[in-house]
PDB file of C-alpha atoms and ligand atoms in Angstrom:
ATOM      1  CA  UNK U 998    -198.225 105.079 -45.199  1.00  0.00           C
ATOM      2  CA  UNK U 999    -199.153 102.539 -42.706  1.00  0.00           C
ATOM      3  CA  UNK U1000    -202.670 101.869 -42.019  1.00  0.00           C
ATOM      4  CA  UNK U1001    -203.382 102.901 -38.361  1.00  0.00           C
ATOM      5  CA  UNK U1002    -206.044  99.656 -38.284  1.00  0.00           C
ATOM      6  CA  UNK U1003    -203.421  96.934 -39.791  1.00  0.00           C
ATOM      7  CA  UNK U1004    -203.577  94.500 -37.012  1.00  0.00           C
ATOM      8  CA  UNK U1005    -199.620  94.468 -35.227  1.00  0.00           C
ATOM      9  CA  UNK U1006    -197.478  91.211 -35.258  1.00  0.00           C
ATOM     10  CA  UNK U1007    -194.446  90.985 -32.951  1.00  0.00           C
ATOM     11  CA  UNK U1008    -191.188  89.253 -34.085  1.00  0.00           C
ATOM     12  CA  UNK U1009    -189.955  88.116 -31.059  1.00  0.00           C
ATOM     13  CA  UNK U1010    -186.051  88.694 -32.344  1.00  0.00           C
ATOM     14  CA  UNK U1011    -183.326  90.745 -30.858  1.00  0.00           C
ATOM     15  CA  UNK U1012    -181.324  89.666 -34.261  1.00  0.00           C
ATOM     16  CA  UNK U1013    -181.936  92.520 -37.063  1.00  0.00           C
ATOM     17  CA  UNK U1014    -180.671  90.360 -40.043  1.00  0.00           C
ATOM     18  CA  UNK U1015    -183.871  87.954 -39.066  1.00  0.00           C
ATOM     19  CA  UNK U1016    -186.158  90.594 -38.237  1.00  0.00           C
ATOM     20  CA  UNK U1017    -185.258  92.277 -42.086  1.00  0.00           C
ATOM     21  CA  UNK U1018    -186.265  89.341 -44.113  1.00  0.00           C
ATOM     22  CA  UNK U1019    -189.050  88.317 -41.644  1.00  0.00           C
ATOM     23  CA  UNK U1020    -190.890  91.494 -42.795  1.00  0.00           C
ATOM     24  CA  UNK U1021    -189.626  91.308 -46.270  1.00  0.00           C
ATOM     25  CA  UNK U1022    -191.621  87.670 -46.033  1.00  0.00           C
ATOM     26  CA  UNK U1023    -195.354  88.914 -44.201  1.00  0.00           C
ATOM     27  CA  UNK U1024    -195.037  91.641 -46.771  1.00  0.00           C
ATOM     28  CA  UNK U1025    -198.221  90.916 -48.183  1.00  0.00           C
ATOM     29  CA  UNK U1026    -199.993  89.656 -45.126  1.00  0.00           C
ATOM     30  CA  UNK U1027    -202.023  92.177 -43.913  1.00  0.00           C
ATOM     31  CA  UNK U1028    -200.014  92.535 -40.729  1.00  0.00           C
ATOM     32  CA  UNK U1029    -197.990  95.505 -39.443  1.00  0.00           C
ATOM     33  CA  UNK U1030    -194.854  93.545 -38.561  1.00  0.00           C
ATOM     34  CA  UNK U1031    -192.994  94.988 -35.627  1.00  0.00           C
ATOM     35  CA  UNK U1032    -189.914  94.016 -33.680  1.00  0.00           C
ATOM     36  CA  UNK U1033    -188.647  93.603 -29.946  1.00  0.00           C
ATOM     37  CA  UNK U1034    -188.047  97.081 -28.200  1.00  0.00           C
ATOM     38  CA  UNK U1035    -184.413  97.613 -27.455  1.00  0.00           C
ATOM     39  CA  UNK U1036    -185.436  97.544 -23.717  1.00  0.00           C
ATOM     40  CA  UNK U1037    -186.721  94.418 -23.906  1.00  0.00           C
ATOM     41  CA  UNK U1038    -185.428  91.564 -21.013  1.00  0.00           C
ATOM     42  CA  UNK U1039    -183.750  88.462 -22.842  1.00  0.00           C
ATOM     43  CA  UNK U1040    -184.701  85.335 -22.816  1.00  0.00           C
ATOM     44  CA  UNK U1041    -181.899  82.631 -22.159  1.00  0.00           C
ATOM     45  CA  UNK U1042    -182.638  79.426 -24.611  1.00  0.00           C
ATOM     46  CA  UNK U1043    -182.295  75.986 -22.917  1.00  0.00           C
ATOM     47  CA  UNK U1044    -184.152  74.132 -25.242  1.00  0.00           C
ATOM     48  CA  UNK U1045    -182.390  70.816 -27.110  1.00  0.00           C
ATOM     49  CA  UNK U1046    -184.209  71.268 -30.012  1.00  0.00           C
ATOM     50  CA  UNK U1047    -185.455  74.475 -32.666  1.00  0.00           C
ATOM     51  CA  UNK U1048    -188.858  73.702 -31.817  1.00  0.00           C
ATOM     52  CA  UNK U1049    -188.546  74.005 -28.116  1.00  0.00           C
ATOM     53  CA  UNK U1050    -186.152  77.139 -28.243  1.00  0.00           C
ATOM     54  CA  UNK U1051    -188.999  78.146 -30.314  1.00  0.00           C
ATOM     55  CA  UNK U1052    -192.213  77.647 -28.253  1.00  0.00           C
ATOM     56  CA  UNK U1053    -190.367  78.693 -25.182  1.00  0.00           C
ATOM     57  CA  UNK U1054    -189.689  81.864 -26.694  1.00  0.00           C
ATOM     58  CA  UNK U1055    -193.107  82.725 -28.048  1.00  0.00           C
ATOM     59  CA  UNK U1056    -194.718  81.580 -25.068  1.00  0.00           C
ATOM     60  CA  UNK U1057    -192.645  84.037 -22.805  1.00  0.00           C
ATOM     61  CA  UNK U1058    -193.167  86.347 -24.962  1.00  0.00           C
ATOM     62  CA  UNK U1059    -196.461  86.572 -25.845  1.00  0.00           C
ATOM     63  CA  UNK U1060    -196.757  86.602 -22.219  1.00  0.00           C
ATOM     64  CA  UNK U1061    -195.675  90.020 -22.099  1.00  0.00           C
ATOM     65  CA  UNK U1062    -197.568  91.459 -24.541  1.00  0.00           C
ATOM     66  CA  UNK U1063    -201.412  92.060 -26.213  1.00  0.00           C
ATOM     67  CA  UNK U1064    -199.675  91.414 -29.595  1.00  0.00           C
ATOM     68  CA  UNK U1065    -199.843  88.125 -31.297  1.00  0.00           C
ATOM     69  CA  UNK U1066    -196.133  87.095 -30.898  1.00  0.00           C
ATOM     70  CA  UNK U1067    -194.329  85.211 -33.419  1.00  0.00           C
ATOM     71  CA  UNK U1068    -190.490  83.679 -32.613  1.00  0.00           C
ATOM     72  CA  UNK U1069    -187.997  82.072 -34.443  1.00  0.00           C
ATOM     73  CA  UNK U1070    -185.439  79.651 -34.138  1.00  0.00           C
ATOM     74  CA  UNK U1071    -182.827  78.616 -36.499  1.00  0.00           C
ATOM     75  CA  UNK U1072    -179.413  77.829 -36.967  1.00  0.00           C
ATOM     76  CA  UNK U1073    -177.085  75.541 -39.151  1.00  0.00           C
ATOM     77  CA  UNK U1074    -176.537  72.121 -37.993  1.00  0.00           C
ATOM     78  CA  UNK U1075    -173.057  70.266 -39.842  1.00  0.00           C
ATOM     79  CA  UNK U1076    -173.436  66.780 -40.312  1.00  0.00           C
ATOM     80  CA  UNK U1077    -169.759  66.434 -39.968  1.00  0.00           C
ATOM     81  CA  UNK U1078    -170.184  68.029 -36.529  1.00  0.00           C
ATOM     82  CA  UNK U1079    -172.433  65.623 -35.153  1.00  0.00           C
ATOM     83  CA  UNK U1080    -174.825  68.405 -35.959  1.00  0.00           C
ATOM     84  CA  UNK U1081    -173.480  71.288 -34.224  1.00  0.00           C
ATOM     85  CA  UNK U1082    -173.353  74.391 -34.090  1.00  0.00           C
ATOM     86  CA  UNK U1083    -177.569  73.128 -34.079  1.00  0.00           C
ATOM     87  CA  UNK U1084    -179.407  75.040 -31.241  1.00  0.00           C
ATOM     88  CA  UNK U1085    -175.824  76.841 -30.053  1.00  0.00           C
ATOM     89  CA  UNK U1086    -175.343  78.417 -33.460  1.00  0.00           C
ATOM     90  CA  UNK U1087    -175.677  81.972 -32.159  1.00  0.00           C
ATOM     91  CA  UNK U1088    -173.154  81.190 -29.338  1.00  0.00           C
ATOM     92  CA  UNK U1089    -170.894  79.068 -31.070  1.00  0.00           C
ATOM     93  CA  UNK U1090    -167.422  78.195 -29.649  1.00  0.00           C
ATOM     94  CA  UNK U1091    -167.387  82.150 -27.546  1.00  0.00           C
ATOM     95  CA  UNK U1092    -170.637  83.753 -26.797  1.00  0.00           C
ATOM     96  CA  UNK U1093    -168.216  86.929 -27.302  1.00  0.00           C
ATOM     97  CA  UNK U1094    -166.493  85.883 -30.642  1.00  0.00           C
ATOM     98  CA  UNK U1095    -167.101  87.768 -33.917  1.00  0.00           C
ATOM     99  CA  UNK U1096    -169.403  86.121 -36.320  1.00  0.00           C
ATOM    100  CA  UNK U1097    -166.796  86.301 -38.879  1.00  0.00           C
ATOM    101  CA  UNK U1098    -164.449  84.513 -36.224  1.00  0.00           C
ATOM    102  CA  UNK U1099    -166.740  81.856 -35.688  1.00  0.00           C
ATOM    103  CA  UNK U1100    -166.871  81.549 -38.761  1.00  0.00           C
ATOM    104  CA  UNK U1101    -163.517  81.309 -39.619  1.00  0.00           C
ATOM    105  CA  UNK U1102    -163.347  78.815 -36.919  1.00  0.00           C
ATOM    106  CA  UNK U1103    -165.864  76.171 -38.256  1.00  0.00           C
ATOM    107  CA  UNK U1104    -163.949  76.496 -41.522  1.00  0.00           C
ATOM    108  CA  UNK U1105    -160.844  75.439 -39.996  1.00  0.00           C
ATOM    109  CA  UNK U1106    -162.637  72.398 -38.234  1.00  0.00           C
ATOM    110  CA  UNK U1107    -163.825  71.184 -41.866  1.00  0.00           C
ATOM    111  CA  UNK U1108    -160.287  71.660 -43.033  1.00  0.00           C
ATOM    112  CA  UNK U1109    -159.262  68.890 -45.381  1.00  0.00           C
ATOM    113  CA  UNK U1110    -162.613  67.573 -46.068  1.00  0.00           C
ATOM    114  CA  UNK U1111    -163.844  66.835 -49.208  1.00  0.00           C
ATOM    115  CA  UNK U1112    -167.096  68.624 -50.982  1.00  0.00           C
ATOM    116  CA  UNK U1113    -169.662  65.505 -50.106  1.00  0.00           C
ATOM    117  CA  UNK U1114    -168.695  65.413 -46.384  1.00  0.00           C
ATOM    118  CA  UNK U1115    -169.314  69.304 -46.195  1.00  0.00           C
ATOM    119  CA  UNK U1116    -173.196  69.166 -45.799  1.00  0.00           C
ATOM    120  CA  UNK U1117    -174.804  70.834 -43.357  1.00  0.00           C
ATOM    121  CA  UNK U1118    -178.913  72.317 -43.676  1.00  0.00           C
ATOM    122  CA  UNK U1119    -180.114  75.870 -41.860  1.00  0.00           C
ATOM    123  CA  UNK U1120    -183.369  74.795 -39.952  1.00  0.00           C
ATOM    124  CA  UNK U1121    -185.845  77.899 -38.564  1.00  0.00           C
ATOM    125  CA  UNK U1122    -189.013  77.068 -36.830  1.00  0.00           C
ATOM    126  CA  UNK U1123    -191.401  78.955 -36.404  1.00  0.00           C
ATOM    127  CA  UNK U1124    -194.212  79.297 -33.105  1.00  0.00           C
ATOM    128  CA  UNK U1125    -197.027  81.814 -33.731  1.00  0.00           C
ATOM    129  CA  UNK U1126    -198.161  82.622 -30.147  1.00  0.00           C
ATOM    130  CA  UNK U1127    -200.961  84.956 -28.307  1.00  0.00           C
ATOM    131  CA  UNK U1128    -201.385  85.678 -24.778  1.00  0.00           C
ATOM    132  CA  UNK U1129    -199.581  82.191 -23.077  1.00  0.00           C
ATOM    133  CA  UNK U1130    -201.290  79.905 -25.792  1.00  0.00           C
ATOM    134  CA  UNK U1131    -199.453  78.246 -29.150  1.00  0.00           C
ATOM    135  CA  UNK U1132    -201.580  79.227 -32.355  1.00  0.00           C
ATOM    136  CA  UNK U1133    -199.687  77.960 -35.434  1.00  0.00           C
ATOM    137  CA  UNK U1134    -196.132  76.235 -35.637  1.00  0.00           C
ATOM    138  CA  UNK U1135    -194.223  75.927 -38.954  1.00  0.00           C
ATOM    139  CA  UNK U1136    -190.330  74.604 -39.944  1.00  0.00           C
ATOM    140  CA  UNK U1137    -188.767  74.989 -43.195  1.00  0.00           C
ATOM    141  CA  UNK U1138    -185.454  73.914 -43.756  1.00  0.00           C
ATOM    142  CA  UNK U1139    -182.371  74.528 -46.507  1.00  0.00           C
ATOM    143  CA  UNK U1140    -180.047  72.006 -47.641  1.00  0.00           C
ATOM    144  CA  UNK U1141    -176.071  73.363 -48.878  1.00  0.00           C
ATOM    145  CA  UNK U1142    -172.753  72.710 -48.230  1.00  0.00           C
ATOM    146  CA  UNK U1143    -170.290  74.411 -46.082  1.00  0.00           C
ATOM    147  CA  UNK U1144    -168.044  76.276 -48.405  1.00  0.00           C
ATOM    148  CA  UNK U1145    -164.163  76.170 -48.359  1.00  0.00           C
ATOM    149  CA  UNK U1146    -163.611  79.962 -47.498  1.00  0.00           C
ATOM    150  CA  UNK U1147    -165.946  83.157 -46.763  1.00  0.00           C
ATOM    151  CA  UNK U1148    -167.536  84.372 -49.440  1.00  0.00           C
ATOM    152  CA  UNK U1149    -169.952  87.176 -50.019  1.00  0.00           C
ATOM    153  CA  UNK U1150    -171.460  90.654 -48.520  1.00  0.00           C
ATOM    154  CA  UNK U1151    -175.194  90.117 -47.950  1.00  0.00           C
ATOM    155  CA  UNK U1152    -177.320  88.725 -45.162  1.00  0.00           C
ATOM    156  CA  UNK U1153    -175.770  88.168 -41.705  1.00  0.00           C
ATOM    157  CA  UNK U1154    -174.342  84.772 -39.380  1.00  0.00           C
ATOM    158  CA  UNK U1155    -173.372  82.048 -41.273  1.00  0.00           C
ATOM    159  CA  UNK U1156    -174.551  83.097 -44.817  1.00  0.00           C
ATOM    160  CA  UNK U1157    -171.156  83.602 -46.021  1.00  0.00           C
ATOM    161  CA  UNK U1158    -169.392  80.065 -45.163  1.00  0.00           C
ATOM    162  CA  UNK U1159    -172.829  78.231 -46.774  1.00  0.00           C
ATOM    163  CA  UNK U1160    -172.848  77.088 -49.931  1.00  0.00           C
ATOM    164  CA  UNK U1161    -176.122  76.694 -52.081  1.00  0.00           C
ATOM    165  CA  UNK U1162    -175.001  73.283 -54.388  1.00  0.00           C
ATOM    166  CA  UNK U1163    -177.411  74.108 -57.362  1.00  0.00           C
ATOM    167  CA  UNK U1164    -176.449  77.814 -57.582  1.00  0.00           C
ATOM    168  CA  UNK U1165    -172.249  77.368 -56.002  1.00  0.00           C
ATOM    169  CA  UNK U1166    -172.833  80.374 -54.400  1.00  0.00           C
ATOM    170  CA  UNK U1167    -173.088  80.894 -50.630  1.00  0.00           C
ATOM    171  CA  UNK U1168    -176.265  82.823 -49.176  1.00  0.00           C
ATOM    172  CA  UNK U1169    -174.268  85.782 -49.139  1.00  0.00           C
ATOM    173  CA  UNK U1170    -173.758  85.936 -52.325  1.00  0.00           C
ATOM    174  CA  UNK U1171    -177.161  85.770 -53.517  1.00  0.00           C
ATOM    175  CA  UNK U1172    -179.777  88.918 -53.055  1.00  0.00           C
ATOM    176  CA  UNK U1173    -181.909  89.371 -50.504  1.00  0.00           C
ATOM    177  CA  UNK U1174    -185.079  87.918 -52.567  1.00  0.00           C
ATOM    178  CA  UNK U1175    -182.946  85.280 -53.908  1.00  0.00           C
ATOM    179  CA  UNK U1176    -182.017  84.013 -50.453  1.00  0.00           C
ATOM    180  CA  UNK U1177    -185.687  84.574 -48.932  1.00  0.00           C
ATOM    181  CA  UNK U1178    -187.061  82.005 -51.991  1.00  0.00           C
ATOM    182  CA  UNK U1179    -184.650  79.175 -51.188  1.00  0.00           C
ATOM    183  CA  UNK U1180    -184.260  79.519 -47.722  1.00  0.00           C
ATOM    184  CA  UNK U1181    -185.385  77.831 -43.948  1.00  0.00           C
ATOM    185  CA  UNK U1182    -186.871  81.399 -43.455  1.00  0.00           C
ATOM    186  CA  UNK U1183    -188.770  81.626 -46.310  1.00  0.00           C
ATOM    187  CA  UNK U1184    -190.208  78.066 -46.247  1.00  0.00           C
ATOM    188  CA  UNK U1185    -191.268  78.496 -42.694  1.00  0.00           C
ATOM    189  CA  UNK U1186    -192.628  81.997 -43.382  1.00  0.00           C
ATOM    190  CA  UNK U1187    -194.365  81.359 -46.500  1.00  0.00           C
ATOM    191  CA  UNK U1188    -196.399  78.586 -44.742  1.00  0.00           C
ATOM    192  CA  UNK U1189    -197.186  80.916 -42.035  1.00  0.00           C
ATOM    193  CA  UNK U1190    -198.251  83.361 -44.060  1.00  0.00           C
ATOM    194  CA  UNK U1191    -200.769  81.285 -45.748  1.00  0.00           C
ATOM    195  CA  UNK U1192    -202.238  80.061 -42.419  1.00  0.00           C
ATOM    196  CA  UNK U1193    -202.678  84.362 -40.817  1.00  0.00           C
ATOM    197  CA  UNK U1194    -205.187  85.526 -43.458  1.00  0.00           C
ATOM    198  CA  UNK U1195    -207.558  82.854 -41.683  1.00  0.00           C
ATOM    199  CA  UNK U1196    -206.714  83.250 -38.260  1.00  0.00           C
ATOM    200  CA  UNK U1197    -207.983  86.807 -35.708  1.00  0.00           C
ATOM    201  CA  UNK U1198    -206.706  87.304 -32.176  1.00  0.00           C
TER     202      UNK U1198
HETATM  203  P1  LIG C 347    -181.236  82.093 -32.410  1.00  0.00           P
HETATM  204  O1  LIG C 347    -182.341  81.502 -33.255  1.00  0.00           O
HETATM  205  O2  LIG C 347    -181.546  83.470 -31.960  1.00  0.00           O
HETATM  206  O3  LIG C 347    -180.776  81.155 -31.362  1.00  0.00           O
HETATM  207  O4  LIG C 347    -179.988  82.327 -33.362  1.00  0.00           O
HETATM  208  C1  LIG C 347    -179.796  81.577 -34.486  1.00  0.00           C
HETATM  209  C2  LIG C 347    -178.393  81.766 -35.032  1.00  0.00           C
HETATM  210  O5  LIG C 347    -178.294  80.885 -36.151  1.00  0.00           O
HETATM  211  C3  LIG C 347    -178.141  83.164 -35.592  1.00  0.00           C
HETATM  212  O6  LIG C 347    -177.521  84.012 -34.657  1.00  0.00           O
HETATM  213  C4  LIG C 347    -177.196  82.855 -36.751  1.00  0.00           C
HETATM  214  O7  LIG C 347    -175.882  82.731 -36.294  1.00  0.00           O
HETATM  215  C5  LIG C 347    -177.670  81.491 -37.221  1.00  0.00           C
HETATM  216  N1  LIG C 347    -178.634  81.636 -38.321  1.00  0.00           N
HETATM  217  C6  LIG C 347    -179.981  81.412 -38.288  1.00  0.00           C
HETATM  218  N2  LIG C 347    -180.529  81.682 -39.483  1.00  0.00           N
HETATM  219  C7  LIG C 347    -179.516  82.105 -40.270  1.00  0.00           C
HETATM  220  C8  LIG C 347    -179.466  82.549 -41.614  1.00  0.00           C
HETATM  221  O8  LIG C 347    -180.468  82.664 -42.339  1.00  0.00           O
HETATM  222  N3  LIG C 347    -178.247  82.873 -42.068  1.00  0.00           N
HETATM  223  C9  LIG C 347    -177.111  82.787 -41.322  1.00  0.00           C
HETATM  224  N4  LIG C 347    -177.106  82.403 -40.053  1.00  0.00           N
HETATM  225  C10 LIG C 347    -178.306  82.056 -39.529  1.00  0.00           C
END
């Protein structure tokens, strides 16, 4: 049962796949993680950069709110892109296309290239925020491949077109825990975590 005195964190995502392994990763911090309400306005990102999308986010916000606010920006930037999908990842190509489609479609740019001009890393910062003020920032970031078709069930966005080169398996392919130890989340998380035990709103 939670405790009724467990101080509340909000994850400042409308995206469940993030919010999941966000609270999977302050498990043992002694926060009681909780997400955006369904109701909640959305924010439009105009940042060129993770951290920026990032900040602006947590700032807004934490604006909002008594809770200590914490936002996160990722996506997958392809080196073979010129970095994209980067900050656009989530609106890729058609705000309104299927994230299987999208996909899909970033396989068929790659088409033809060989496995060393396939890399690409997932980036996710991190801006720990409380009433209008940055507390805490962290980034963690994953390098991989993109792979040369779909594969897997777990996780959510691009997890199933990215490739892991140690293990040759994409993210969803891997469990949950096995993702959340290699990932840009779980860097960026784990290095928050160790900085909330010392910090009180
Ligand atoms: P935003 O941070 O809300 O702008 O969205 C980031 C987008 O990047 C998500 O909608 C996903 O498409 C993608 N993304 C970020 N992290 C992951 C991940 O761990 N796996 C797969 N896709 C991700």
């Amino acid at each position: 049962m939670v405790s009724a005195s467990r101080p509340r964190l909000l994850i400042a995502t409308s995206n469940p796949g993030k919010l999941v392994e966000m609270r999977e990763l302050l498990a043992e911090t002694p926060w009681e993680i909780v997400g955006l309400p369904s109701d909640a306005p959305d924010f439009e990102e105009t940042g060129l950069t993770f951290a920026e999308n990032a900040r602006d986010k947590a700032l807004y916000r934490s604006l909002l709110t008594d809770v200590p606010v914490v936002a996160d920006d990722s996506g997958l930037v392809i080196d073979a892109l010129g970095g994209e999908p980067g900050v656009h990842s989530a609106r890729y190509l058609d705000p309104d296309m299927a994230q299987g489609d999208r996909n899909r479609a970033v396989l068929t740019k790659l088409a033809g290239l060989a496995p060393e001009e396939r890399t690409a890393r997932f980036i996710c910062h991190l801006v720990l925020a409380y009433r209008g003020e940055i507390v805490h920032e962290t980034e963690g970031t994953c390098e991989g491949r993109i792979a040369e078709e779909e594969r897997g069930r777990t996780g959510f966005g691009y997890d199933p077109i990215f490739l892991v080169p140690e293990l040759e398996l994409t993210f969803a392919e891997i469990s949950p825990a096995e993702k959340d130890a290699r990932s840009h989340r779980g860097e960026a998380a784990r290095a928050l975590a160790s900085f909330l035990p010392d910090w009180r709103p």
